[in-house]
Amino acid sequence: MIHRAEACTGCRGCQLACSLYHEGECNPSLSRVQLRCQGLECTAFFTPECDECGRCAAYCPYGALDRSGEGDGGGER
Amino acid sequence: MKGGYTGRVLVVELDSGEISARDYPPAYAEDHLGGFGANNRLFQEFSRPGTDPLSPDNPVILGAGPFVGTAVPGASRVMANARLPLTGAVASASGSMGLGANLKWAGWDHLVIRGAAPSPTMLVIEDDKVELVPAPGLWGKGILETTRSLWEGYPGFSVLAIGPAGENLAHSSLAMIDACATLGRGGLAAVLGSKNLKAVLVKGNGGVRIADPEGLRKLLRGLFDRLEKYDMRQAAAELGMIGAWPMYAAQLLPYGATEEELQGVTERFGPTAYLRLKKRRISCPSCFLADKDELLLPSTGETVYSTSFLNAAIIGCALGMRDAEEAASTLALLDDLGLDFMTLSWQAAYLLELREHGILRGEEAEGIPLERGAGILRELALRVTERRGDIGDALANGWKGALSLFGEDTRRYTMLVRGQDCLYDPRVSGLGTMEFEQIVSPRGPTSASAGSATYVPGLPEERLRRLTERMGVGKEALERIFSPPWGLNVGRLTRYSEDWFSLFSSLGICNRFQVNRFYHAGLIRDLLAAVTGMELSVEEMMRRAAASWELYRELNAAEGLGPEEDRPPEAWFSEKPLWGRGGRLHDYFGNPLTREDVTLLLRSYYEERES
């Protein structure tokens, strides 16, 4: 997964969608996308459990996430 | 409840330092849906009518509804109830950024703050760990510096902070969340200042349970599919609120403005001007609009946050500022001091009216430059914050102070309802629901409540009707709303717009039109079932939202602020320019309205409320 920090607005939509799909609740701590934030500026990294399903990208309204470096968009919603 | 609610209320006694958790009464969720509605119930429980807004007995109650902290788009609203000093009204103010979501992730639906701390203090909440921490070093500091320094020591926390204006009990003060979302126009920061509470920090490491995860996934898929097809999506993502610039520009124009003036305003404050300052867009949790900004001011190299660049454009137009950078830096100053940019701008415009009518001469203005531009607003903001001079001290006491200093006769140079300044001038924008709401809102004029399709100018009646139906308005009411002699009875529609706002704010969804356009009553009913497990009909859901608004009105009636306060300002019935705006009072379709029309519309509003 690729995160473009410059496009990220910090909405955490990726984390909320990821935890909803994989854990059945909306919980950023359980998300496979984790954010490291300084103030309001965030960079994302992915936990070893991430299977690149791409749902985080599919629910990012700002195009800050991609499933591959080639920019081919996210997975199924 | 199976999901959505945490089931817990945190109660903090600032006097004694006692901190306790109590169960969230299920009736608060069932009868009032949470958030706004439950805040009103808690306020009723924890307050006594007649309490001085700046006394320790005035509680501050924060609450976030069941959708907050979930993936429901735009569900990040946090509500704050308190009696506010500008008007004496019990307000339920609405804010955003990360506070509400973190409160929920920390395991709390509501936070009740009572009493007053003996010295400057901050409240730090991380899940079940709740502490009152001395904050002497922060007292006197601006909101931006306070927030940035707290983020250093408390990474990942959402920060609610007040600035020097709140510390000095200015009635036009407000609090800021994460340095870029306002909370509590009308003096919430003064209430917190009177409690010696400089900041509230919240971080949640948990989550929100969902009653039917698969059901929610399905609904989200539908919402995001529609979002992708939204024709203004690109503009919204790139420009935020400014993406709808032509609609806003028409409302910012001064009285009698020409096409040439429109162009001038667009050049100074429109999308191109915004893009020259834009560094980054900032979003509240789960929102697809990102209406906040990080801006780079080229002259100084300074980076500031903005609640929305549109607000800079509003003050820039209202006071004739030179360019976008001047407006953005002035807005940043007001945000940093913790002042409401609208009240301060209108107080500046009022001083200019006094000068124009020979009531206040330049040499009597105690060094405040009585000229249009950024100077008057910047100087006034500093003087109000410090309560410096007769004018600064009087205006720090709000419009009451202004009228006391310059005479009750000068009310003609104001546009006030319940002692609070109107944001919208229906002589410019027409009497839609947000304009009408300024007369009947229990807390006085605000920017948030009673949005409806009338927010968007120029829609044909048929489309207005369809969009009103989406707000859960029944067929009989629709017939009453869309009826002669006006074609659209804005008094009747306002009642349902308030209920719509009550629903959104109780559940936690943002009411900005770019967000709420994706929602309709049936979808919200389905989301409510998926998130909480509460199965309601649309009618029952709307009935509960209406009951919460009724309770809000009752809380204010108990303070002596009942319907007798619902009086339109005189300025609406004059075509004379005021505060740079003017024109003839007209309805949504552009037809002239008289004083008698407004009286009849008010009567319709009460009839509809009681129906």
GROMACS .gro file of C-alpha atoms in nm, chain B residues 141-348:
model
  208
  218LYS     CA    1  -0.105   3.223   2.556
  219GLY     CA    2  -0.284   3.222   2.223
  220ILE     CA    3  -0.477   2.917   2.108
  221LEU     CA    4  -0.235   2.823   1.831
  222GLU     CA    5   0.070   2.830   2.060
  223THR     CA    6  -0.123   2.651   2.335
  224THR     CA    7  -0.240   2.377   2.101
  225ARG     CA    8   0.097   2.328   1.934
  226SER     CA    9   0.278   2.310   2.266
  227LEU     CA   10   0.025   2.061   2.403
  228TRP     CA   11   0.064   1.841   2.095
  229GLU     CA   12   0.437   1.824   2.174
  230GLY     CA   13   0.371   1.679   2.518
  231TYR     CA   14   0.052   1.493   2.433
  232PRO     CA   15   0.088   1.355   2.079
  233GLY     CA   16  -0.231   1.224   1.925
  234PHE     CA   17  -0.462   1.413   2.161
  235SER     CA   18  -0.743   1.634   2.040
  236VAL     CA   19  -0.717   1.973   2.210
  237LEU     CA   20  -1.002   2.204   2.306
  238ALA     CA   21  -0.845   2.533   2.414
  239ILE     CA   22  -0.940   2.887   2.502
  240GLY     CA   23  -0.736   3.199   2.430
  241PRO     CA   24  -0.676   3.523   2.618
  242ALA     CA   25  -1.023   3.653   2.522
  243GLY     CA   26  -1.188   3.367   2.711
  244GLU     CA   27  -0.951   3.407   3.004
  245ASN     CA   28  -1.056   3.773   3.027
  246LEU     CA   29  -1.423   3.672   3.007
  247ALA     CA   30  -1.501   3.843   2.676
  248HIS     CA   31  -1.860   3.770   2.583
  249SER     CA   32  -1.765   3.737   2.216
  250SER     CA   33  -1.512   3.464   2.290
  251LEU     CA   34  -1.524   3.107   2.171
  252ALA     CA   35  -1.314   2.796   2.212
  253MET     CA   36  -1.121   2.621   1.937
  254ILE     CA   37  -1.074   2.250   1.879
  255ASP     CA   38  -0.740   2.142   1.736
  256ALA     CA   39  -0.676   2.508   1.651
  257CYS     CA   40  -0.905   2.498   1.351
  258ALA     CA   41  -1.267   2.438   1.455
  259THR     CA   42  -1.472   2.685   1.655
  260LEU     CA   43  -1.697   2.593   1.945
  261GLY     CA   44  -1.942   2.814   2.131
  262ARG     CA   45  -2.011   3.149   1.966
  263GLY     CA   46  -2.141   3.382   2.236
  264GLY     CA   47  -1.883   3.325   2.506
  265LEU     CA   48  -1.827   2.953   2.573
  266ALA     CA   49  -1.457   3.036   2.618
  267ALA     CA   50  -1.551   3.293   2.884
  268VAL     CA   51  -1.748   3.023   3.066
  269LEU     CA   52  -1.443   2.794   3.054
  270GLY     CA   53  -1.222   3.092   3.150
  271SER     CA   54  -1.441   3.158   3.453
  272LYS     CA   55  -1.370   2.797   3.552
  273ASN     CA   56  -0.994   2.848   3.510
  274LEU     CA   57  -1.003   2.570   3.253
  275LYS     CA   58  -0.753   2.648   2.977
  276ALA     CA   59  -0.781   2.325   2.783
  277VAL     CA   60  -0.943   1.984   2.757
  278LEU     CA   61  -0.730   1.713   2.596
  279VAL     CA   62  -0.882   1.385   2.488
  280LYS     CA   63  -0.733   1.073   2.334
  281GLY     CA   64  -0.919   0.749   2.286
  282ASN     CA   65  -0.747   0.420   2.215
  283GLY     CA   66  -1.063   0.216   2.175
  284GLY     CA   67  -1.345   0.218   1.926
  285VAL     CA   68  -1.718   0.230   1.869
  286ARG     CA   69  -1.915  -0.095   1.857
  287ILE     CA   70  -2.140  -0.142   1.556
  288ALA     CA   71  -2.468  -0.334   1.592
  289ASP     CA   72  -2.476  -0.460   1.234
  290PRO     CA   73  -2.133  -0.428   1.068
  291GLU     CA   74  -2.244  -0.581   0.739
  292GLY     CA   75  -2.548  -0.353   0.726
  293LEU     CA   76  -2.326  -0.050   0.782
  294ARG     CA   77  -2.078  -0.163   0.514
  295LYS     CA   78  -2.360  -0.189   0.264
  296LEU     CA   79  -2.492   0.157   0.345
  297LEU     CA   80  -2.142   0.306   0.325
  298ARG     CA   81  -2.087   0.147  -0.014
  299GLY     CA   82  -2.399   0.323  -0.141
  300LEU     CA   83  -2.294   0.656   0.009
  301PHE     CA   84  -1.945   0.644  -0.139
  302ASP     CA   85  -2.077   0.536  -0.478
  303ARG     CA   86  -2.296   0.847  -0.478
  304LEU     CA   87  -2.009   1.063  -0.360
  305GLU     CA   88  -1.802   0.950  -0.656
  306LYS     CA   89  -2.072   1.072  -0.891
  307TYR     CA   90  -2.108   1.412  -0.719
  308ASP     CA   91  -2.035   1.670  -0.987
  309MET     CA   92  -1.873   1.909  -0.737
  310ARG     CA   93  -1.657   1.641  -0.580
  311GLN     CA   94  -1.335   1.758  -0.741
  312ALA     CA   95  -1.400   2.121  -0.648
  313ALA     CA   96  -1.490   2.022  -0.292
  314ALA     CA   97  -1.177   1.807  -0.255
  315GLU     CA   98  -0.948   2.075  -0.394
  316LEU     CA   99  -1.114   2.389  -0.258
  317GLY     CA  100  -1.342   2.287   0.031
  318MET     CA  101  -1.611   2.548   0.096
  319ILE     CA  102  -1.459   2.780  -0.165
  320GLY     CA  103  -1.556   2.515  -0.421
  321ALA     CA  104  -1.905   2.668  -0.405
  322TRP     CA  105  -1.766   3.021  -0.441
  323PRO     CA  106  -2.025   3.168  -0.685
  324MET     CA  107  -2.304   3.082  -0.440
  325TYR     CA  108  -2.126   3.242  -0.146
  326ALA     CA  109  -1.993   3.541  -0.339
  327ALA     CA  110  -2.346   3.656  -0.420
  328GLN     CA  111  -2.418   3.673  -0.046
  329LEU     CA  112  -2.098   3.856   0.039
  330LEU     CA  113  -2.154   4.142  -0.199
  331PRO     CA  114  -2.229   4.481  -0.053
  332TYR     CA  115  -2.558   4.655  -0.118
  333GLY     CA  116  -2.599   4.760  -0.479
  334ALA     CA  117  -2.287   4.580  -0.595
  335THR     CA  118  -2.217   4.555  -0.965
  336GLU     CA  119  -2.082   4.274  -1.180
  337GLU     CA  120  -1.750   4.454  -1.176
  338GLU     CA  121  -1.747   4.452  -0.796
  339LEU     CA  122  -1.823   4.079  -0.800
  340GLN     CA  123  -1.520   4.028  -1.017
  341GLY     CA  124  -1.308   4.237  -0.784
  342VAL     CA  125  -1.417   4.037  -0.480
  343THR     CA  126  -1.352   3.713  -0.667
  344GLU     CA  127  -1.003   3.826  -0.762
  345ARG     CA  128  -0.922   3.919  -0.402
  346PHE     CA  129  -1.090   3.632  -0.216
  347GLY     CA  130  -1.205   3.371  -0.467
  348PRO     CA  131  -1.061   3.029  -0.557
  349THR     CA  132  -0.745   3.159  -0.729
  350ALA     CA  133  -0.661   3.381  -0.432
  351TYR     CA  134  -0.719   3.084  -0.199
  352LEU     CA  135  -0.491   2.855  -0.397
  353ARG     CA  136  -0.207   3.107  -0.361
  354LEU     CA  137  -0.221   3.058   0.018
  355LYS     CA  138  -0.328   2.695   0.042
  356LYS     CA  139  -0.071   2.463   0.188
  357ARG     CA  140  -0.285   2.168   0.283
  358ARG     CA  141  -0.647   2.075   0.340
  359ILE     CA  142  -0.753   1.945   0.679
  360SER     CA  143  -1.050   1.724   0.752
  361CYS     CA  144  -1.254   1.631   1.056
  362PRO     CA  145  -1.273   1.256   1.125
  363SER     CA  146  -1.468   1.064   0.860
  364CYS     CA  147  -1.541   1.374   0.650
  365PHE     CA  148  -1.506   1.396   0.273
  366LEU     CA  149  -1.527   1.777   0.254
  367ALA     CA  150  -1.208   1.888   0.437
  368ASP     CA  151  -1.326   2.242   0.499
  369LYS     CA  152  -1.030   2.339   0.720
  370ASP     CA  153  -0.702   2.467   0.585
  371GLU     CA  154  -0.340   2.501   0.662
  372LEU     CA  155  -0.235   2.825   0.494
  373LEU     CA  156   0.105   2.971   0.421
  374LEU     CA  157   0.117   3.350   0.448
  375PRO     CA  158   0.379   3.454   0.189
  376SER     CA  159   0.473   3.791   0.343
  377THR     CA  160   0.577   3.647   0.677
  378GLY     CA  161   0.636   3.282   0.589
  379GLU     CA  162   0.401   3.199   0.877
  380THR     CA  163   0.185   2.888   0.867
  381VAL     CA  164  -0.164   2.922   1.016
  382TYR     CA  165  -0.478   2.713   1.035
  383SER     CA  166  -0.813   2.835   0.918
  384THR     CA  167  -1.161   2.725   1.021
  385SER     CA  168  -1.235   2.762   0.652
  386PHE     CA  169  -1.088   3.009   0.409
  387LEU     CA  170  -1.447   3.113   0.338
  388ASN     CA  171  -1.451   3.282   0.678
  389ALA     CA  172  -1.148   3.489   0.578
  390ALA     CA  173  -1.335   3.585   0.261
  391ILE     CA  174  -1.638   3.687   0.469
  392ILE     CA  175  -1.445   3.930   0.690
  393GLY     CA  176  -1.236   4.045   0.394
  394CYS     CA  177  -1.550   4.143   0.204
  395ALA     CA  178  -1.735   4.283   0.507
  396LEU     CA  179  -1.457   4.523   0.597
  397GLY     CA  180  -1.300   4.580   0.256
  398MET     CA  181  -0.965   4.418   0.321
  399ARG     CA  182  -0.685   4.446   0.069
  400ASP     CA  183  -0.638   4.083  -0.025
  401ALA     CA  184  -0.669   3.720   0.079
  402GLU     CA  185  -0.351   3.719   0.283
  403GLU     CA  186  -0.460   4.019   0.488
  404ALA     CA  187  -0.799   3.858   0.552
  405ALA     CA  188  -0.647   3.518   0.637
  406SER     CA  189  -0.391   3.664   0.876
  407THR     CA  190  -0.661   3.873   1.048
  408LEU     CA  191  -0.884   3.568   1.086
  409ALA     CA  192  -0.586   3.378   1.229
  410LEU     CA  193  -0.533   3.656   1.486
  411LEU     CA  194  -0.896   3.638   1.598
  412ASP     CA  195  -0.885   3.257   1.614
  413ASP     CA  196  -0.565   3.274   1.817
  414LEU     CA  197  -0.716   3.519   2.066
  415GLY     CA  198  -1.029   3.302   2.076
  416LEU     CA  199  -1.278   3.558   1.946
  417ASP     CA  200  -1.583   3.508   1.728
  418PHE     CA  201  -1.489   3.663   1.396
  419MET     CA  202  -1.851   3.741   1.311
  420THR     CA  203  -1.939   3.934   1.626
  421LEU     CA  204  -1.609   4.122   1.616
  422SER     CA  205  -1.650   4.207   1.247
  423TRP     CA  206  -2.000   4.337   1.305
  424GLN     CA  207  -1.884   4.534   1.607
  425ALA     CA  208  -1.622   4.694   1.381
   0.00000   0.00000   0.00000
